[in-house]
Coordinates of C-alpha atoms and ligand atoms in Angstrom, one line a residue:
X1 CA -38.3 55.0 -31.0
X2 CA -41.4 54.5 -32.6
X3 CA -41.7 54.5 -36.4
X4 CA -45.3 53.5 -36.2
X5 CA -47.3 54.8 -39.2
X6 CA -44.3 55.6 -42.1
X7 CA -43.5 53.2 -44.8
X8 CA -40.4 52.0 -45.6
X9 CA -38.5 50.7 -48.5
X10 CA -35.9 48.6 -48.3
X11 CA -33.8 47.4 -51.5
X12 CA -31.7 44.1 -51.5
X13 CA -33.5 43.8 -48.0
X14 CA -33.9 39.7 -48.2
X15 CA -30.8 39.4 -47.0
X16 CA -27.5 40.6 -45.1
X17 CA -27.5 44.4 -44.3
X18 CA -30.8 45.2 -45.7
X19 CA -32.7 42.3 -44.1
X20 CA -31.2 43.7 -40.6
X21 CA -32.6 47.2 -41.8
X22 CA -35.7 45.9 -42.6
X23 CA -35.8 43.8 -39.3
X24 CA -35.0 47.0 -37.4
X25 CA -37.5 49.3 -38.9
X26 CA -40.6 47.0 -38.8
X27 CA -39.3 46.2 -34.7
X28 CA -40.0 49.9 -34.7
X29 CA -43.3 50.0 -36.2
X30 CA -42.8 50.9 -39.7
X31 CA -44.6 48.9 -42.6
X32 CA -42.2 48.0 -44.5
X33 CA -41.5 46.5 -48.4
X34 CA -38.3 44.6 -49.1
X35 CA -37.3 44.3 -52.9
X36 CA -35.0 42.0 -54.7
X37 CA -34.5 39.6 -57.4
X38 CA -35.1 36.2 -56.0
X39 CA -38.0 35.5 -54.4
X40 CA -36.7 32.5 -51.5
X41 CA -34.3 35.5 -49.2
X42 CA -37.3 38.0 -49.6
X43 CA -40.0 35.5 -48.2
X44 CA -37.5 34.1 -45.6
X45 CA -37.0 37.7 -44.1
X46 CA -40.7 38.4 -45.0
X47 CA -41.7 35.9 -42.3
X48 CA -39.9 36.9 -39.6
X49 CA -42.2 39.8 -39.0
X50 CA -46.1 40.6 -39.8
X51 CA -44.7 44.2 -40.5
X52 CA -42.8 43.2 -43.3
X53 CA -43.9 42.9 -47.3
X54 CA -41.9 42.0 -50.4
X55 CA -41.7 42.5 -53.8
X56 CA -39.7 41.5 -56.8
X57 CA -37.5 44.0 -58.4
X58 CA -34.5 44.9 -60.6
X59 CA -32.5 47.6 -58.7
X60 CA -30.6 47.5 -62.1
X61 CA -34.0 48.4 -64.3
X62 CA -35.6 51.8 -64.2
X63 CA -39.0 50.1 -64.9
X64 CA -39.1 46.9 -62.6
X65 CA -38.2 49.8 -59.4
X66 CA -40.8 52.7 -60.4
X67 CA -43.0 49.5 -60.3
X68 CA -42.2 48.3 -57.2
X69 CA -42.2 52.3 -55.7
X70 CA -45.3 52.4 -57.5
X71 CA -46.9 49.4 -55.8
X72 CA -45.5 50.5 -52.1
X73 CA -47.2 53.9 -52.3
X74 CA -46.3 57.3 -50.1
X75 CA -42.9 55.9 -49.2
X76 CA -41.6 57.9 -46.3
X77 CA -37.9 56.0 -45.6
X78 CA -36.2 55.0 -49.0
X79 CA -33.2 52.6 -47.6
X80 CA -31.1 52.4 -51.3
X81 CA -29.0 49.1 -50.4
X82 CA -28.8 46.8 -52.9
X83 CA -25.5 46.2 -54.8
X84 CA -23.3 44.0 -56.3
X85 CA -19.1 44.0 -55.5
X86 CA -17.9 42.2 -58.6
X87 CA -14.1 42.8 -58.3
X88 CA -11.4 43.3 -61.3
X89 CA -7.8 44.7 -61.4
X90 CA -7.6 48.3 -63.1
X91 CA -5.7 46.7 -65.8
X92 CA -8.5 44.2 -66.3
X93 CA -12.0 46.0 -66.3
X94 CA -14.1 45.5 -69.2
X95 CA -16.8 47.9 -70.2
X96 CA -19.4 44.9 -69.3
X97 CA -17.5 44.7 -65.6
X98 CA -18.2 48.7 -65.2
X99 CA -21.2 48.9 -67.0
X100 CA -23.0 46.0 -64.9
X101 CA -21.7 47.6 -61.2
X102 CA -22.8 50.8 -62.2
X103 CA -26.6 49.5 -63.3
X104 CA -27.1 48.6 -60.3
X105 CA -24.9 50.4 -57.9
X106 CA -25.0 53.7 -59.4
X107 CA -28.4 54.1 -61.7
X108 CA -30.0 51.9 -59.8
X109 CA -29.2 54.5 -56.4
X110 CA -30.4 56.9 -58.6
X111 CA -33.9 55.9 -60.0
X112 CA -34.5 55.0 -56.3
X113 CA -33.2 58.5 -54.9
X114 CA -35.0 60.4 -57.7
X115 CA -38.6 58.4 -57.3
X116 CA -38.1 58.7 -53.2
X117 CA -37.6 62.6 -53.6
X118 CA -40.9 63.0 -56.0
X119 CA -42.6 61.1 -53.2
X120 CA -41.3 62.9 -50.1
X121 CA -40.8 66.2 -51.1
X122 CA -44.6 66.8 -51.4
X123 CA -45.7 65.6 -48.0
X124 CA -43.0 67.3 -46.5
X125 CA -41.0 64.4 -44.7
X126 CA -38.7 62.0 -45.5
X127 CA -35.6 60.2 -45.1
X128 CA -32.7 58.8 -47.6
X129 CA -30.3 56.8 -46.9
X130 CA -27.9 55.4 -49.3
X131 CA -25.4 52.3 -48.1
X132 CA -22.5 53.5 -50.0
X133 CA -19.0 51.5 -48.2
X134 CA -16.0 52.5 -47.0
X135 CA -15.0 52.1 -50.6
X136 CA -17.0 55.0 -51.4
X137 CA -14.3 56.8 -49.0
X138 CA -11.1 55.0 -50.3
X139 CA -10.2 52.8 -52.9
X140 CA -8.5 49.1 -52.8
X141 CA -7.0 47.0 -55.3
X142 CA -9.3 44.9 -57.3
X143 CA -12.5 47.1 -56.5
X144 CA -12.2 49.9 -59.2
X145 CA -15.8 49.5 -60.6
X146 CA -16.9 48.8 -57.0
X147 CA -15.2 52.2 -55.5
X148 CA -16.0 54.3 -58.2
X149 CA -19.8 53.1 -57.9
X150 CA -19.6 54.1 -54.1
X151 CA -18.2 57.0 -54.9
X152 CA -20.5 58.4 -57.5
X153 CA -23.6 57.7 -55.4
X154 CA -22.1 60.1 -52.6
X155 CA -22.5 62.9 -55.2
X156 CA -25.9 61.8 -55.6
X157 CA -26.6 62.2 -52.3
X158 CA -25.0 65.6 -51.6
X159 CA -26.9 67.4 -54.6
X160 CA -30.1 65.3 -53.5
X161 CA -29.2 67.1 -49.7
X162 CA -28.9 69.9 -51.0
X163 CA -32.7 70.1 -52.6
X164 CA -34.3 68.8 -50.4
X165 CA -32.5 70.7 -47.3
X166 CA -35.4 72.6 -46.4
X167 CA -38.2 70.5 -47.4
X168 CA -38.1 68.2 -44.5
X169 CA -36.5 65.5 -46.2
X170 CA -32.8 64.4 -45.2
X171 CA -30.9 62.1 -47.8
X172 CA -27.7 60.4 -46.0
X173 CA -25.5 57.4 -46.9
X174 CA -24.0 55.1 -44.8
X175 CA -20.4 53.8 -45.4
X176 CA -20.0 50.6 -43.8
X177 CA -16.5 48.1 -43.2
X178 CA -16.5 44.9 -44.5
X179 CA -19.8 43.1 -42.7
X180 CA -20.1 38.8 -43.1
X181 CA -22.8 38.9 -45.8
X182 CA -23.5 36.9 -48.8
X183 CA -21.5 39.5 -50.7
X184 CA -18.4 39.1 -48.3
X185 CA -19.0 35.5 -48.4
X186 CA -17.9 35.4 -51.7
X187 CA -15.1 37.5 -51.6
X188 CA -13.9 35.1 -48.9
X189 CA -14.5 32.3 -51.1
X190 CA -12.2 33.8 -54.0
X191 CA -9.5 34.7 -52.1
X192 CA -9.9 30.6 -50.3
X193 CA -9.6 29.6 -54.0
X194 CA -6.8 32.0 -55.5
X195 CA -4.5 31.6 -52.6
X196 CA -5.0 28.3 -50.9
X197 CA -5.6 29.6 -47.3
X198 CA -9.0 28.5 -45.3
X199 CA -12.1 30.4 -44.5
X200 CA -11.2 31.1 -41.4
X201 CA -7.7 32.9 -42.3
X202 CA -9.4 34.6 -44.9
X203 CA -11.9 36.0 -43.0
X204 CA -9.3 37.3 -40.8
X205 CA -7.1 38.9 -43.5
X206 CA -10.8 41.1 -44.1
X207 CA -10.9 41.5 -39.7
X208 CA -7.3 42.6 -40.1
X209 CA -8.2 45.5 -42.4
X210 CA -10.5 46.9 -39.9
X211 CA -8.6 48.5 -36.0
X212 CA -11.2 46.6 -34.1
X213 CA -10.0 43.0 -36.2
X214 CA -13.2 42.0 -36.6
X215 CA -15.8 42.4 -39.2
X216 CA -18.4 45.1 -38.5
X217 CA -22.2 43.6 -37.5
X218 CA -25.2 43.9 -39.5
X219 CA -27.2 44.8 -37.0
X220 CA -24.7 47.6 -36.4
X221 CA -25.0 49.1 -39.8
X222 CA -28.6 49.0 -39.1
X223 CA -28.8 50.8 -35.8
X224 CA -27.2 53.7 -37.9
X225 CA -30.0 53.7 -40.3
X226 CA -32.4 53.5 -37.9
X227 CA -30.6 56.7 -35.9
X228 CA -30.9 58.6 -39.3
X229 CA -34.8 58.0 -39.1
X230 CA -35.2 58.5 -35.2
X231 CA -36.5 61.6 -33.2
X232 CA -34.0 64.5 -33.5
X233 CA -32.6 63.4 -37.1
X234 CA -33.9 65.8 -38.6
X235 CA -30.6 68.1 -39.0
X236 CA -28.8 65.6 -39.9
X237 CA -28.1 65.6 -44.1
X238 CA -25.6 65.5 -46.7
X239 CA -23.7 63.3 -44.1
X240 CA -21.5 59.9 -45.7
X241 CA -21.3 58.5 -42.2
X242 CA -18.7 55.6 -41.8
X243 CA -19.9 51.9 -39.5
X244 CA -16.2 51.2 -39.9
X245 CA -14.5 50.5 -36.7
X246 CA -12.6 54.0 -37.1
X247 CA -10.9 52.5 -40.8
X248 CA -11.8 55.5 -42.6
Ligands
NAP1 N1 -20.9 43.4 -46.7 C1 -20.0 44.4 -46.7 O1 -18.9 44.2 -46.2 C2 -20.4 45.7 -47.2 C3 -19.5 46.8 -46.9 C4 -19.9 48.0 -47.4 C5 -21.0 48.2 -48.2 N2 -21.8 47.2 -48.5 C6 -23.0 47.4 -49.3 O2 -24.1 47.0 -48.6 C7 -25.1 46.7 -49.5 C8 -25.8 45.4 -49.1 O3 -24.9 44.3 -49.3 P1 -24.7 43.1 -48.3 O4 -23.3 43.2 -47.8 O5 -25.8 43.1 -47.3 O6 -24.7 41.9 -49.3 P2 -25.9 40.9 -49.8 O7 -26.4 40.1 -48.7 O8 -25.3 40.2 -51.0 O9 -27.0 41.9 -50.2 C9 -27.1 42.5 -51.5 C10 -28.6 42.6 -51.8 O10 -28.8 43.3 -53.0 C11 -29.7 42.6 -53.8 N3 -29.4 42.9 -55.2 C12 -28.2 42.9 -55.8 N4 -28.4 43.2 -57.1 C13 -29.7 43.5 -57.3 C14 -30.5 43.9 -58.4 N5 -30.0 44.1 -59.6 N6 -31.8 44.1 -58.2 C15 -32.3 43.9 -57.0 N7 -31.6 43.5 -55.9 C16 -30.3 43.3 -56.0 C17 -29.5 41.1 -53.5 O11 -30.7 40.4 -53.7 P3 -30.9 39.5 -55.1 O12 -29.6 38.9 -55.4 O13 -32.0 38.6 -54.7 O14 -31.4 40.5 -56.1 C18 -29.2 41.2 -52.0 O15 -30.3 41.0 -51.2 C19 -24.5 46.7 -50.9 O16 -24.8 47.9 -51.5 C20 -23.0 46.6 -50.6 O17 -22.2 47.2 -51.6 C21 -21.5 45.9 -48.0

């Protein structure tokens, strides 16, 4: 596949899933811009490929990502990645809890979505994809904000589908299983502290969730995104596709 020639945008794409995104894409040929808030993960990833740019943004400020869109110019792949999982019972959630997943889970999606469609829709190609998560699918204890975030941006994407159907511009989200990334990293650290087991046991209680009993590959996730950009993708929209090892 080549993807020589289109411009990519990558949020949260210093590291974990979106750095392997970004890896894969600019391997491809794309030029591609990774955005996030600190500047050491975006440099890091930055220089493991000549293709890839960065840029410092707030996926949970309107301003800071119209900038950044602004900056990057004719996008043609919008990759809307970055998010937080800050967990809470039900019982528990304060309006702060919900209010700060869904900045950057939900609105943040959204401003990114809406800036990519404005750009696309006029040059008549383009490609969305959202990483959503399993949780978008299903709901866990502890993740209420987290789930609900997930699942609001699927609306988002089906309406976004639906206008943009025949305009040559496909908007999909990806749902992936638990992956070892820094955000995984720290649920694994919490549940280390709150119930006394080691990494290695908690890691495997988040396998054991998944049939295959491991944790799904970053790299994996990516080859999906990259399959929604390839040749012959072009009917393909409006589509939550699960990287889950069959859990959902
Ligand atoms: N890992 C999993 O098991 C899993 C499963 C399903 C879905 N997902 C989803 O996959 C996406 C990527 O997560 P990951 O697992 O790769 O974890 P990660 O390595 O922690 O990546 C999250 C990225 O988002 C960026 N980010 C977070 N808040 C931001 C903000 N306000 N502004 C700009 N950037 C922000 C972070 O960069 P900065 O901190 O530098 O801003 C970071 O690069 C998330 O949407 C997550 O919900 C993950």
């Amino acid at each position: 596949m080549t993807l020589s020639g289109k411009r990519a945008f990558v949020t949260g794409g210093g590291t974990g899933i979106g750095a392997a995104i970004a890896l894969q894409l600019a391997e491809a040929g794309a030029d591609v811009v990774i955005t996030g808030r600190r500047e050491e993960p975006l440099i890091e990833t930055a220089a493991k490929s000549s293709k890839i740019a960065w840029h410092v943004m707030d996926a949970s400020d309107e301003t800071s990502i119209i900038d950044a869109m602004t900056a990057a110019d004719d996008i043609d792949i919008m990759v809307a990645n970055a998010g937080i999982a800050d967990t809470s019972p039900v019982a528990k959630i304060t309006m702060d809890h919900w209010r700060k997943v869904f900045a950057t889970n939900v609105e943040g999606v959204m401003v990114c979505t809406r800036e990519a469609v404005r750009q696309m829709v006029p040059r008549g190609w383009g490609r969305i994809i959202i990483v959503s998560s399993v949780a978008g699918l299903k709901g866990a204890p502890y993740i209420g904000a987290y789930s609900a975030s997930k699942h609001a941006v699927l609306g988002l994407m089906k309406s976004a589908a639906d206008e943009t159907m025949t305009k040559g511009v496909t908007v999909n989200a990806i749902c992936p299983a638990y992956v070892l990334t820094e955000l995984v990293q720290k649920g694994i650290d919490n549940i280390v502290e709150k119930t006394g087991v080691t990494a290695e046991e908690a890691t495997q209680q988040l396998a054991n969730v998944n049939p295959f009993k491991r944790l799904i590959e970053t790299d994996e996730v990516a080859a999906a995104a990259m399959w929604l950009c390839g040749p012959g993708s072009g009917a393909i929209t409006g589509q939550a596709i699960p990287v889950s090892g069959g859990q959902v």
